[in-house]
Amino acid sequence: MSDIPIIWILGGPGCGKGTQCAKIVEKYGFTHLSSGDLLREEVASDSDKGRQLQAIMTSGALVPNEEVLSLLNGAITRAKGSSKGFLIDGYPREKGQGIAFEEQIAPADLVLYFQCAEETMKDRILARANAAAVKRADDNEATILARLKTFKDNTNAILEQYVEKTLTINANRPVDEIFLDVVQAIDCVLKKKQKASA
């Protein structure tokens, strides 16, 4: 794994992580793994586990870490042979998750934190919900406020833990401006990786 970059993508719901991840995938060919998408896929499969997860997610609470880690580990293992890099989107969501990921899967090379005003995030999520053909269970105002609070409470502890790996990016700006900062950071990681493996 050591020659394949692993980048954690952090930011509150509606901060624009998904948009930036899509641009990174397009430019670098990385594998984008969203813990939220993996959970929603499991829920959509209507398995027993999926139904349990659905109940937790609807309440706005965090899914137990071993569940998320096992979904992520499975997805990384399946893609390992063909991947140029991994974007781990929306994970870790609390301090213990970061430690468990690095112990069980691999250390992260970079943490990109998209910092965005709470009001902006709330407006974006509500706009997304109104435009969506299929409604997400967690895109209503009460759940959004619970998610933003959970996010804020947990993220500061994560960022304090990974100061030396973290780049905080102002996500209140236009998409392309944000992406310039992202590219600079990823290019830097790729150079380091090449040097290390040379």
mmCIF file of C-alpha atoms in Angstrom, residues 73-188:
data_model
loop_
_atom_site.group_PDB
_atom_site.id
_atom_site.type_symbol
_atom_site.label_atom_id
_atom_site.label_comp_id
_atom_site.label_asym_id
_atom_site.label_seq_id
_atom_site.Cartn_x
_atom_site.Cartn_y
_atom_site.Cartn_z
ATOM 1 C CA ASN A 73 -11.481 -2.181 4.138
ATOM 2 C CA GLY A 74 -13.490 -4.372 1.759
ATOM 3 C CA ALA A 75 -13.686 -1.608 -0.859
ATOM 4 C CA ILE A 76 -9.950 -0.804 -0.597
ATOM 5 C CA THR A 77 -8.986 -4.482 -0.844
ATOM 6 C CA ARG A 78 -11.136 -4.915 -3.975
ATOM 7 C CA ALA A 79 -9.604 -1.858 -5.695
ATOM 8 C CA LYS A 80 -6.007 -2.186 -4.473
ATOM 9 C CA GLY A 81 -4.517 -3.829 -7.567
ATOM 10 C CA SER A 82 -5.784 -1.216 -10.023
ATOM 11 C CA SER A 83 -5.877 1.985 -7.966
ATOM 12 C CA LYS A 84 -3.548 4.990 -8.327
ATOM 13 C CA GLY A 85 -4.625 6.410 -4.995
ATOM 14 C CA PHE A 86 -7.505 6.459 -2.515
ATOM 15 C CA LEU A 87 -9.728 9.332 -1.476
ATOM 16 C CA ILE A 88 -11.407 8.411 1.778
ATOM 17 C CA ASP A 89 -14.341 10.780 1.895
ATOM 18 C CA GLY A 90 -16.132 11.615 5.150
ATOM 19 C CA TYR A 91 -13.885 9.443 7.302
ATOM 20 C CA PRO A 92 -12.610 9.520 9.996
ATOM 21 C CA ARG A 93 -15.547 11.179 11.731
ATOM 22 C CA GLU A 94 -14.065 10.897 15.200
ATOM 23 C CA LYS A 95 -10.614 10.566 16.729
ATOM 24 C CA GLY A 96 -10.763 6.818 17.393
ATOM 25 C CA GLN A 97 -11.690 6.112 13.772
ATOM 26 C CA GLY A 98 -8.498 7.710 12.482
ATOM 27 C CA ILE A 99 -6.378 5.619 14.829
ATOM 28 C CA ALA A 100 -8.233 2.414 13.880
ATOM 29 C CA PHE A 101 -7.936 3.135 10.138
ATOM 30 C CA GLU A 102 -4.174 3.723 10.353
ATOM 31 C CA GLU A 103 -3.656 0.603 12.475
ATOM 32 C CA GLN A 104 -5.849 -1.745 10.424
ATOM 33 C CA ILE A 105 -5.571 -0.429 6.862
ATOM 34 C CA ALA A 106 -2.723 2.052 6.300
ATOM 35 C CA PRO A 107 -1.505 5.494 7.401
ATOM 36 C CA ALA A 108 -3.016 8.512 5.657
ATOM 37 C CA ASP A 109 -0.587 10.624 3.612
ATOM 38 C CA LEU A 110 -2.685 13.783 3.656
ATOM 39 C CA VAL A 111 -5.809 15.131 5.332
ATOM 40 C CA LEU A 112 -7.719 17.719 3.294
ATOM 41 C CA TYR A 113 -10.147 19.639 5.479
ATOM 42 C CA PHE A 114 -12.719 21.735 3.615
ATOM 43 C CA GLN A 115 -13.673 24.466 6.057
ATOM 44 C CA CYS A 116 -17.052 26.004 5.358
ATOM 45 C CA ALA A 117 -19.474 28.309 7.208
ATOM 46 C CA GLU A 118 -22.288 26.400 8.913
ATOM 47 C CA GLU A 119 -24.970 28.589 7.327
ATOM 48 C CA THR A 120 -23.514 27.912 3.849
ATOM 49 C CA MET A 121 -23.512 24.160 4.471
ATOM 50 C CA LYS A 122 -27.111 24.193 5.699
ATOM 51 C CA ASP A 123 -28.267 26.193 2.640
ATOM 52 C CA ARG A 124 -26.414 23.860 0.247
ATOM 53 C CA ILE A 125 -27.869 20.700 1.793
ATOM 54 C CA LEU A 126 -31.414 22.083 1.697
ATOM 55 C CA ALA A 127 -30.914 23.155 -1.935
ATOM 56 C CA ARG A 128 -29.611 19.659 -2.766
ATOM 57 C CA ALA A 129 -32.604 18.090 -1.014
ATOM 58 C CA ASN A 130 -35.090 20.260 -2.929
ATOM 59 C CA ALA A 131 -33.437 19.464 -6.281
ATOM 60 C CA ALA A 132 -33.119 15.705 -5.681
ATOM 61 C CA ALA A 133 -35.456 13.262 -7.393
ATOM 62 C CA VAL A 134 -34.741 10.714 -4.655
ATOM 63 C CA LYS A 135 -34.816 12.163 -1.157
ATOM 64 C CA ARG A 136 -32.019 11.234 1.239
ATOM 65 C CA ALA A 137 -33.314 10.271 4.689
ATOM 66 C CA ASP A 138 -30.793 12.626 6.301
ATOM 67 C CA ASP A 139 -31.502 15.769 4.220
ATOM 68 C CA ASN A 140 -34.168 17.405 6.396
ATOM 69 C CA GLU A 141 -33.531 20.489 8.526
ATOM 70 C CA ALA A 142 -33.686 18.806 11.955
ATOM 71 C CA THR A 143 -31.313 16.023 10.907
ATOM 72 C CA ILE A 144 -29.020 18.522 9.148
ATOM 73 C CA LEU A 145 -28.593 20.554 12.339
ATOM 74 C CA ALA A 146 -27.863 17.359 14.301
ATOM 75 C CA ARG A 147 -25.307 16.291 11.642
ATOM 76 C CA LEU A 148 -23.586 19.690 11.672
ATOM 77 C CA LYS A 149 -23.300 19.609 15.462
ATOM 78 C CA THR A 150 -21.961 16.016 15.488
ATOM 79 C CA PHE A 151 -19.498 16.984 12.766
ATOM 80 C CA LYS A 152 -18.227 20.073 14.586
ATOM 81 C CA ASP A 153 -17.855 18.301 17.932
ATOM 82 C CA ASN A 154 -15.779 15.486 16.435
ATOM 83 C CA THR A 155 -13.714 17.221 13.766
ATOM 84 C CA ASN A 156 -11.683 19.506 16.006
ATOM 85 C CA ALA A 157 -10.334 16.487 17.885
ATOM 86 C CA ILE A 158 -9.352 14.794 14.591
ATOM 87 C CA LEU A 159 -7.614 17.904 13.254
ATOM 88 C CA GLU A 160 -5.647 18.335 16.490
ATOM 89 C CA GLN A 161 -4.462 14.747 16.154
ATOM 90 C CA TYR A 162 -3.203 15.109 12.546
ATOM 91 C CA VAL A 163 -1.844 18.654 12.525
ATOM 92 C CA GLU A 164 1.256 17.769 10.511
ATOM 93 C CA LYS A 165 -0.749 15.961 7.785
ATOM 94 C CA THR A 166 -3.652 18.393 7.526
ATOM 95 C CA LEU A 167 -4.258 21.124 4.982
ATOM 96 C CA THR A 168 -7.244 23.333 5.814
ATOM 97 C CA ILE A 169 -8.893 24.746 2.694
ATOM 98 C CA ASN A 170 -11.363 27.627 2.660
ATOM 99 C CA ALA A 171 -14.426 26.017 1.022
ATOM 100 C CA ASN A 172 -16.557 29.169 0.900
ATOM 101 C CA ARG A 173 -14.923 30.029 -2.459
ATOM 102 C CA PRO A 174 -15.699 29.042 -6.074
ATOM 103 C CA VAL A 175 -15.068 25.377 -6.962
ATOM 104 C CA ASP A 176 -12.113 25.987 -9.311
ATOM 105 C CA GLU A 177 -10.326 28.247 -6.844
ATOM 106 C CA ILE A 178 -10.603 25.559 -4.171
ATOM 107 C CA PHE A 179 -9.359 22.923 -6.606
ATOM 108 C CA LEU A 180 -6.120 24.850 -7.267
ATOM 109 C CA ASP A 181 -5.221 24.422 -3.576
ATOM 110 C CA VAL A 182 -6.202 20.745 -3.729
ATOM 111 C CA VAL A 183 -3.974 20.067 -6.774
ATOM 112 C CA GLN A 184 -1.000 21.755 -5.145
ATOM 113 C CA ALA A 185 -1.369 19.577 -2.040
ATOM 114 C CA ILE A 186 -1.812 16.311 -3.962
ATOM 115 C CA ASP A 187 1.111 17.034 -6.306
ATOM 116 C CA CYS A 188 3.268 17.572 -3.235
#
